[in-house]
Amino acid sequence: PYSLGPTVDYDGRRVQWLRDNPRFPAFVAPGRPRVLVVTGSSPRRCSDPDGEHLLLRAFKNKADYCRVHGFDIFYSTAVLDVELSGFWSKLPLLRTLMLAHPETELLWWVDSDVIFTDMLFEPPWDKYAGHNLVLPGSEENVYTVKSWIGINAGSFIIRNCQWSLDLLDALARMGPRGPVREMYGRVISKTLSDRQPYEACDQSALVYLLVTERGRWGDKTFLESSYCLSGFWAYIVDRFEGMRRDSTTPPEPGRERWPLTTHFMGCKPCGGDDSTYDAAWCRHSMERALNFGDDQILNLYGFEHKTLNTTAVRRVRNDTGGPLDAVDEELGRLLHPAFRAA
Ligand code: UDP
Ligand code: MN
């Protein structure tokens, strides 16, 4: 069958590398794994210039989130393996980055159309210490309902280890474009409850593996539904003003204040005509989500958007000239995160 590359005895070699390179520890502080956020978009330019602009702003949003949290970020515009085009391109990319960056403990794939809408919250790393894969989803929808939307492959966290390389390879077997991908689409549709037999995608392939080989993959896979690792945009975007109005107190520790992410799945601003949703609604909602995330950054500097529906900003604090004069404790955590000192 198709493979991403030679099998390597990875865990032992990685441990050795980490021993030899103490300047690049996999944990940057106690309980703080080194995280690499991985995202990307097609090598081809969008047919729609507005789509290009949205990609830029979605990347700016991710750069802001990563800077605040001290995560590295990698943006790919290459398809590393012609067999694994489109959605599947994240597989060879993740493998390549794992092997080249043994210092990275966790890789966090985020689709280009995922917008961070809670700039402060970060995933509870301790909770995942015994797992190698964190997927947005629930046991019920994966193992009982066997639904291909029981998880979302647009935002997930994967550990840099042998198990993950094996998983990527197991998935890649179903991905080569053409007859193999089509054949697996039919196979998967027979096992899952709600998938039509069109060509396989990485998301349905992942659910298929969990359902059919639960013993092999299930134990190390955490299905996360306690916060929006991938928040469905249509349920979120009309509530931003209300959420902001109702959120007076800081969130409890470990709780998101606002949805961590707003994922524009099904919207295709890059010109495809296969969008599931009204294009104008998608476009307008993206603007709002981007501005909602950006306001949390602008606020640190004394500004915010006039409304979520406009690019125009206004000053929200007097410019006193004194460092941090009006910045409250919570904002301070975004400007000068405690863990940075470690
Ligand atoms: N993608 C990529 N290179 C490509 C095509 C897609 O990196 O050539 C990535 C991109 O980040 C995109 C993701 O694959 O966001 C999945 O596609 P999309 O978000 O459009 O799917 P949806 O979430 O709507 O199902
Ligand atoms: Mn997406």
Tab-separated table of C-alpha atoms and ligand atoms in Angstrom:
chain	number	residue	atom	x	y	z
A	1	PRO	CA	0.000	0.000	0.000
A	2	TYR	CA	0.851	3.655	-0.319
A	3	SER	CA	3.195	5.097	2.339
A	4	LEU	CA	4.409	8.529	3.398
A	5	GLY	CA	7.985	7.336	3.669
A	6	PRO	CA	10.289	4.799	5.267
A	7	THR	CA	9.360	3.454	8.680
A	8	VAL	CA	11.657	4.893	11.312
A	9	ASP	CA	12.364	3.851	14.877
A	10	TYR	CA	11.417	7.320	15.882
A	11	ASP	CA	10.814	7.462	19.628
A	12	GLY	CA	14.275	6.191	20.522
A	13	ARG	CA	15.987	8.507	18.055
A	14	ARG	CA	14.002	11.496	19.233
A	15	VAL	CA	14.889	10.853	22.879
A	16	GLN	CA	18.542	10.666	21.868
A	17	TRP	CA	18.304	13.915	19.881
A	18	LEU	CA	16.692	15.701	22.827
A	19	ARG	CA	19.481	14.442	25.098
A	20	ASP	CA	22.096	15.693	22.641
A	21	ASN	CA	20.418	19.090	22.203
A	22	PRO	CA	19.509	20.398	25.652
A	23	ARG	CA	19.129	23.914	24.251
A	24	PHE	CA	15.956	22.762	22.473
A	25	PRO	CA	13.815	21.115	25.131
A	26	ALA	CA	10.444	19.637	24.153
A	27	PHE	CA	8.964	21.287	27.253
A	28	VAL	CA	9.742	24.997	27.515
A	29	ALA	CA	8.555	25.147	31.146
A	30	PRO	CA	6.919	22.664	33.512
A	31	GLY	CA	3.607	21.689	31.948
A	32	ARG	CA	4.338	23.748	28.828
A	33	PRO	CA	5.016	21.609	25.780
A	34	ARG	CA	6.700	23.274	22.803
A	35	VAL	CA	3.846	23.757	20.346
A	36	LEU	CA	4.042	24.271	16.590
A	37	VAL	CA	0.880	25.559	14.945
A	38	VAL	CA	0.687	24.277	11.372
A	39	THR	CA	-1.565	25.727	8.717
A	40	GLY	CA	-1.562	26.403	5.017
A	41	SER	CA	-3.438	27.018	1.821
A	42	SER	CA	-3.350	26.035	-1.808
A	43	PRO	CA	-0.226	26.834	-3.882
A	44	ARG	CA	-2.557	28.428	-6.410
A	45	ARG	CA	-3.807	31.949	-5.975
A	46	CYS	CA	-7.500	32.443	-5.275
A	47	SER	CA	-9.605	33.317	-8.265
A	48	ASP	CA	-11.302	35.841	-5.981
A	49	PRO	CA	-9.073	38.677	-4.678
A	50	ASP	CA	-11.348	38.952	-1.660
A	51	GLY	CA	-10.506	35.341	-0.830
A	52	GLU	CA	-6.796	36.199	-0.955
A	53	HIS	CA	-7.370	39.099	1.441
A	54	LEU	CA	-9.315	36.867	3.822
A	55	LEU	CA	-6.478	34.337	3.802
A	56	LEU	CA	-4.060	37.102	4.747
A	57	ARG	CA	-6.232	38.302	7.611
A	58	ALA	CA	-6.863	34.739	8.803
A	59	PHE	CA	-3.103	34.256	8.914
A	60	LYS	CA	-2.616	37.527	10.799
A	61	ASN	CA	-5.168	36.256	13.324
A	62	LYS	CA	-3.150	33.064	13.821
A	63	ALA	CA	0.132	34.964	14.064
A	64	ASP	CA	-1.398	37.134	16.818
A	65	TYR	CA	-2.635	34.102	18.759
A	66	CYS	CA	0.700	32.314	18.447
A	67	ARG	CA	2.737	35.350	19.480
A	68	VAL	CA	0.635	35.811	22.593
A	69	HIS	CA	1.087	32.176	23.602
A	70	GLY	CA	4.674	31.693	22.513
A	71	PHE	CA	3.849	29.063	19.885
A	72	ASP	CA	5.761	28.687	16.653
A	73	ILE	CA	3.821	28.763	13.419
A	74	PHE	CA	4.378	27.158	10.039
A	75	TYR	CA	2.419	28.160	6.936
A	76	SER	CA	2.596	25.830	3.970
A	77	THR	CA	1.669	26.726	0.408
A	78	ALA	CA	3.162	23.585	-1.066
A	79	VAL	CA	1.646	20.207	-1.793
A	80	LEU	CA	4.561	18.008	-0.699
A	81	ASP	CA	3.184	14.840	-2.226
A	82	VAL	CA	1.210	15.020	-5.475
A	83	GLU	CA	-0.740	11.921	-4.487
A	84	LEU	CA	-1.983	13.671	-1.352
A	85	SER	CA	-3.532	16.825	-2.742
A	86	GLY	CA	-6.187	19.093	-1.222
A	87	PHE	CA	-7.327	18.229	2.325
A	88	TRP	CA	-4.857	15.350	2.369
A	89	SER	CA	-1.819	17.619	2.023
A	90	LYS	CA	-1.646	18.094	5.806
A	91	LEU	CA	-0.487	14.468	6.229
A	92	PRO	CA	2.921	14.600	4.514
A	93	LEU	CA	3.385	18.115	5.891
A	94	LEU	CA	2.869	16.982	9.491
A	95	ARG	CA	5.193	14.017	9.017
A	96	THR	CA	7.912	16.203	7.516
A	97	LEU	CA	7.663	18.761	10.313
A	98	MET	CA	7.671	16.084	13.024
A	99	LEU	CA	10.863	14.513	11.740
A	100	ALA	CA	12.610	17.847	11.150
A	101	HIS	CA	11.601	19.289	14.540
A	102	PRO	CA	12.147	16.714	17.273
A	103	GLU	CA	12.111	19.631	19.735
A	104	THR	CA	8.410	20.154	18.987
A	105	GLU	CA	6.262	18.177	21.400
A	106	LEU	CA	2.845	18.954	19.943
A	107	LEU	CA	1.783	20.028	16.475
A	108	TRP	CA	-1.536	21.802	16.181
A	109	TRP	CA	-3.040	21.683	12.723
A	110	VAL	CA	-5.446	24.549	12.006
A	111	ASP	CA	-7.237	25.000	8.679
A	112	SER	CA	-6.805	28.334	6.953
A	113	ASP	CA	-10.500	29.030	7.634
A	114	VAL	CA	-10.147	28.601	11.407
A	115	ILE	CA	-10.209	31.969	13.211
A	116	PHE	CA	-9.086	32.290	16.808
A	117	THR	CA	-11.828	34.141	18.672
A	118	ASP	CA	-10.532	33.741	22.235
A	119	MET	CA	-7.010	35.099	22.223
A	120	LEU	CA	-6.400	34.295	25.897
A	121	PHE	CA	-7.517	30.676	26.208
A	122	GLU	CA	-5.140	27.888	25.378
A	123	PRO	CA	-5.721	24.144	25.352
A	124	PRO	CA	-5.287	22.398	28.742
A	125	TRP	CA	-2.031	20.615	27.960
A	126	ASP	CA	-1.859	18.679	31.242
A	127	LYS	CA	-5.143	17.004	30.480
A	128	TYR	CA	-3.643	15.510	27.305
A	129	ALA	CA	-0.434	14.204	28.850
A	130	GLY	CA	-1.495	10.579	28.313
A	131	HIS	CA	-2.786	11.091	24.767
A	132	ASN	CA	-1.207	11.515	21.352
A	133	LEU	CA	-4.123	12.971	19.446
A	134	VAL	CA	-6.742	15.508	20.479
A	135	LEU	CA	-9.735	15.831	18.179
A	136	PRO	CA	-12.764	18.069	18.518
A	137	GLY	CA	-15.601	15.576	18.904
A	138	SER	CA	-17.350	13.134	21.205
A	139	GLU	CA	-17.256	9.383	21.896
A	140	GLU	CA	-20.981	9.185	21.279
A	141	ASN	CA	-20.770	10.615	17.771
A	142	VAL	CA	-17.663	8.669	16.791
A	143	TYR	CA	-18.152	5.225	18.295
A	144	THR	CA	-21.917	4.989	18.645
A	145	VAL	CA	-23.305	7.100	15.814
A	146	LYS	CA	-20.249	6.438	13.591
A	147	SER	CA	-20.672	9.848	12.054
A	148	TRP	CA	-18.076	11.335	9.732
A	149	ILE	CA	-18.785	14.689	11.340
A	150	GLY	CA	-18.312	13.138	14.810
A	151	ILE	CA	-14.891	14.821	14.745
A	152	ASN	CA	-13.457	17.769	12.854
A	153	ALA	CA	-10.134	17.475	11.047
A	154	GLY	CA	-9.787	21.252	10.687
A	155	SER	CA	-8.226	21.810	14.124
A	156	PHE	CA	-6.488	19.024	16.029
A	157	ILE	CA	-3.434	18.479	18.197
A	158	ILE	CA	-1.004	15.640	17.549
A	159	ARG	CA	2.072	14.560	19.525
A	160	ASN	CA	5.451	14.267	17.863
A	161	CYS	CA	6.004	10.522	18.285
A	162	GLN	CA	6.050	7.123	16.590
A	163	TRP	CA	2.375	6.501	17.248
A	164	SER	CA	1.499	9.664	15.309
A	165	LEU	CA	3.774	8.778	12.395
A	166	ASP	CA	2.044	5.394	12.258
A	167	LEU	CA	-1.370	7.062	12.317
A	168	LEU	CA	-0.437	9.454	9.504
A	169	ASP	CA	0.734	6.484	7.466
A	170	ALA	CA	-2.424	4.495	8.164
A	171	LEU	CA	-4.476	7.459	6.970
A	172	ALA	CA	-2.305	8.125	3.937
A	173	ARG	CA	-3.021	4.636	2.629
A	174	MET	CA	-6.579	5.804	1.932
A	175	GLY	CA	-5.558	9.110	0.350
A	176	PRO	CA	-3.813	8.650	-3.014
A	177	ARG	CA	-5.853	10.608	-5.533
A	178	GLY	CA	-7.865	8.761	-8.124
A	179	PRO	CA	-9.081	5.167	-7.854
A	180	VAL	CA	-7.680	4.457	-4.358
A	181	ARG	CA	-9.273	7.549	-2.820
A	182	GLU	CA	-12.525	6.766	-4.594
A	183	MET	CA	-12.487	3.133	-3.502
A	184	TYR	CA	-11.955	4.116	0.127
A	185	GLY	CA	-14.804	6.602	-0.154
A	186	ARG	CA	-17.088	3.646	-0.889
A	187	VAL	CA	-15.562	1.489	1.862
A	188	ILE	CA	-15.903	4.267	4.421
A	189	SER	CA	-19.495	5.026	3.464
A	190	LYS	CA	-20.446	1.422	4.222
A	191	THR	CA	-19.051	1.613	7.755
A	192	LEU	CA	-20.067	5.141	8.747
A	193	SER	CA	-23.705	6.066	9.177
A	194	ASP	CA	-23.935	9.320	7.300
A	195	ARG	CA	-21.310	9.517	4.581
A	196	GLN	CA	-22.068	9.329	0.876
A	197	PRO	CA	-19.697	7.177	-1.233
A	198	TYR	CA	-17.792	10.059	-2.849
A	199	GLU	CA	-13.987	10.092	-2.604
A	200	ALA	CA	-12.495	9.708	0.871
A	201	CYS	CA	-11.318	12.730	2.853
A	202	ASP	CA	-8.904	12.734	5.784
A	203	GLN	CA	-11.704	13.417	8.260
A	204	SER	CA	-13.874	10.468	7.252
A	205	ALA	CA	-10.746	8.289	7.059
A	206	LEU	CA	-9.868	9.228	10.638
A	207	VAL	CA	-13.321	8.350	11.948
A	208	TYR	CA	-13.152	5.115	9.956
A	209	LEU	CA	-9.867	4.148	11.619
A	210	LEU	CA	-11.175	4.973	15.094
A	211	VAL	CA	-14.340	2.954	14.525
A	212	THR	CA	-12.762	-0.078	12.852
A	213	GLU	CA	-9.483	-0.156	14.818
A	214	ARG	CA	-10.487	1.324	18.147
A	215	GLY	CA	-8.067	-0.932	20.012
A	216	ARG	CA	-5.142	0.361	17.979
A	217	TRP	CA	-5.988	4.091	17.982
A	218	GLY	CA	-8.759	4.830	20.468
A	219	ASP	CA	-6.802	4.714	23.720
A	220	LYS	CA	-4.437	7.486	22.749
A	221	THR	CA	-7.073	9.668	21.104
A	222	PHE	CA	-8.799	12.288	23.246
A	223	LEU	CA	-12.179	13.453	21.978
A	224	GLU	CA	-12.567	17.007	23.227
A	225	SER	CA	-15.897	18.750	23.542
A	226	SER	CA	-15.399	20.929	26.617
A	227	TYR	CA	-14.369	23.952	24.535
A	228	CYS	CA	-14.402	25.000	20.870
A	229	LEU	CA	-11.279	23.361	19.487
A	230	SER	CA	-13.250	23.664	16.259
A	231	GLY	CA	-16.277	25.897	16.746
A	232	PHE	CA	-18.909	25.758	14.017
A	233	TRP	CA	-19.127	29.313	12.688
A	234	ALA	CA	-22.845	29.370	11.924
A	235	TYR	CA	-23.685	28.835	15.609
A	236	ILE	CA	-21.307	31.559	16.760
A	237	VAL	CA	-21.113	34.551	14.449
A	238	ASP	CA	-24.439	36.189	15.246
A	239	ARG	CA	-23.782	36.065	18.990
A	240	PHE	CA	-20.520	38.028	19.237
A	241	GLU	CA	-22.084	41.279	20.475
A	242	GLY	CA	-24.274	39.408	22.972
A	243	MET	CA	-21.369	37.329	24.265
A	244	ARG	CA	-19.337	40.458	24.762
A	245	ARG	CA	-22.167	42.242	26.564
A	246	ASP	CA	-22.861	39.302	28.876
A	247	SER	CA	-19.253	38.560	29.706
A	248	THR	CA	-18.480	40.857	32.613
A	249	THR	CA	-16.348	38.667	34.825
A	250	PRO	CA	-13.164	36.925	33.753
A	251	PRO	CA	-13.702	33.242	32.918
A	252	GLU	CA	-12.957	30.527	35.451
A	253	PRO	CA	-9.457	29.134	35.035
A	254	GLY	CA	-9.369	26.571	32.245
A	255	ARG	CA	-12.594	27.882	30.708
A	256	GLU	CA	-12.797	29.754	27.444
A	257	ARG	CA	-14.477	33.123	27.703
A	258	TRP	CA	-15.495	33.072	24.071
A	259	PRO	CA	-15.299	30.226	21.561
A	260	LEU	CA	-11.592	29.476	21.151
A	261	THR	CA	-12.041	29.095	17.417
A	262	THR	CA	-14.649	29.953	14.826
A	263	HIS	CA	-14.211	27.557	11.921
A	264	PHE	CA	-15.709	28.558	8.578
A	265	MET	CA	-16.175	25.035	7.340
A	266	GLY	CA	-18.282	24.822	4.226
A	267	CYS	CA	-17.545	28.419	3.193
A	268	LYS	CA	-15.328	28.660	0.150
A	269	PRO	CA	-14.341	32.325	-0.302
A	270	CYS	CA	-11.514	31.266	-2.568
A	271	GLY	CA	-13.770	31.045	-5.563
A	272	GLY	CA	-14.967	27.460	-5.483
A	273	ASP	CA	-18.632	27.262	-6.380
A	274	ASP	CA	-19.190	24.289	-4.054
A	275	SER	CA	-19.899	26.450	-1.016
A	276	THR	CA	-22.606	24.960	1.191
A	277	TYR	CA	-23.641	28.383	2.477
A	278	ASP	CA	-24.675	31.728	1.108
A	279	ALA	CA	-21.455	33.429	0.002
A	280	ALA	CA	-22.434	36.885	1.267
A	281	TRP	CA	-23.305	35.481	4.703
A	282	CYS	CA	-19.976	33.621	4.842
A	283	ARG	CA	-18.057	36.734	3.813
A	284	HIS	CA	-19.802	39.018	6.285
A	285	SER	CA	-19.445	36.510	9.109
A	286	MET	CA	-15.719	36.090	8.462
A	287	GLU	CA	-15.305	39.838	8.713
A	288	ARG	CA	-17.060	39.757	12.091
A	289	ALA	CA	-15.024	36.850	13.471
A	290	LEU	CA	-11.756	38.418	12.318
A	291	ASN	CA	-12.684	41.736	13.926
A	292	PHE	CA	-13.816	40.005	17.130
A	293	GLY	CA	-10.435	38.306	17.472
A	294	ASP	CA	-8.568	41.413	16.403
A	295	ASP	CA	-10.356	43.572	18.977
A	296	GLN	CA	-8.790	41.492	21.747
A	297	ILE	CA	-5.375	42.354	20.310
A	298	LEU	CA	-6.166	45.998	19.506
A	299	ASN	CA	-7.504	46.455	23.032
A	300	LEU	CA	-4.045	45.825	24.398
A	301	TYR	CA	-2.945	48.941	22.581
A	302	GLY	CA	-5.993	51.042	23.406
A	303	PHE	CA	-8.063	50.548	20.259
A	304	GLU	CA	-10.971	48.525	18.949
A	305	HIS	CA	-13.147	48.283	15.866
A	306	LYS	CA	-16.019	50.745	15.761
A	307	THR	CA	-18.293	47.768	15.219
A	308	LEU	CA	-17.609	44.173	14.263
A	309	ASN	CA	-18.869	44.961	10.787
A	310	THR	CA	-16.275	47.538	9.829
A	311	THR	CA	-12.531	47.767	9.364
A	312	ALA	CA	-12.500	51.217	10.998
A	313	VAL	CA	-11.103	51.428	14.521
A	314	ARG	CA	-11.380	53.951	17.340
A	315	ARG	CA	-9.439	54.721	20.471
A	316	VAL	CA	-10.898	53.216	23.653
A	317	ARG	CA	-8.409	54.547	26.193
A	318	ASN	CA	-6.762	57.892	26.602
A	319	ASP	CA	-3.231	57.974	25.325
A	320	THR	CA	-1.505	58.843	28.601
A	321	GLY	CA	2.029	58.236	27.471
A	322	GLY	CA	2.670	56.079	30.562
A	323	PRO	CA	3.537	52.445	30.005
A	324	LEU	CA	0.604	50.166	30.734
A	325	ASP	CA	-1.253	52.945	32.564
A	326	ALA	CA	-4.745	51.770	31.811
A	327	VAL	CA	-4.094	48.126	31.146
A	328	ASP	CA	-5.912	45.856	33.579
A	329	GLU	CA	-4.516	42.628	34.915
A	330	GLU	CA	-6.155	40.417	32.362
A	331	LEU	CA	-4.958	42.418	29.380
A	332	GLY	CA	-1.529	42.396	30.952
A	333	ARG	CA	-1.517	38.629	30.710
A	334	LEU	CA	-1.734	38.916	26.957
A	335	LEU	CA	0.969	41.558	26.679
A	336	HIS	CA	3.416	39.924	29.065
A	337	PRO	CA	2.537	36.256	29.512
A	338	ALA	CA	3.931	34.804	32.733
A	339	PHE	CA	5.435	31.757	31.074
A	340	ARG	CA	7.630	33.879	28.804
A	341	ALA	CA	9.927	34.610	31.707
A	342	ALA	CA	10.539	30.916	32.300
B	1	UDP	N1	-5.384	23.129	2.344
B	1	UDP	C1	-4.027	23.253	2.102
B	1	UDP	N2	-3.564	23.119	0.826
B	1	UDP	C2	-4.402	22.864	-0.221
B	1	UDP	C3	-5.788	22.768	0.049
B	1	UDP	C4	-6.245	22.891	1.339
B	1	UDP	O1	-3.256	23.478	3.034
B	1	UDP	O2	-3.937	22.733	-1.343
B	1	UDP	C5	-5.866	23.257	3.723
B	1	UDP	C6	-6.373	24.653	4.079
B	1	UDP	O3	-5.802	25.054	5.291
B	1	UDP	C7	-7.857	24.437	4.221
B	1	UDP	C8	-7.935	22.994	4.654
B	1	UDP	O4	-6.919	22.354	3.923
B	1	UDP	O5	-8.402	25.311	5.180
B	1	UDP	C9	-9.252	22.269	4.482
B	1	UDP	O6	-10.086	22.855	3.545
B	1	UDP	P1	-11.377	23.702	3.944
B	1	UDP	O7	-11.095	24.498	5.152
B	1	UDP	O8	-11.787	24.471	2.732
B	1	UDP	O9	-12.458	22.585	4.275
B	1	UDP	P2	-13.749	22.723	5.204
B	1	UDP	O10	-13.279	23.095	6.576
B	1	UDP	O11	-14.626	23.781	4.604
B	1	UDP	O12	-14.361	21.360	5.171
B	2	MN	MN	-11.828	24.373	7.197
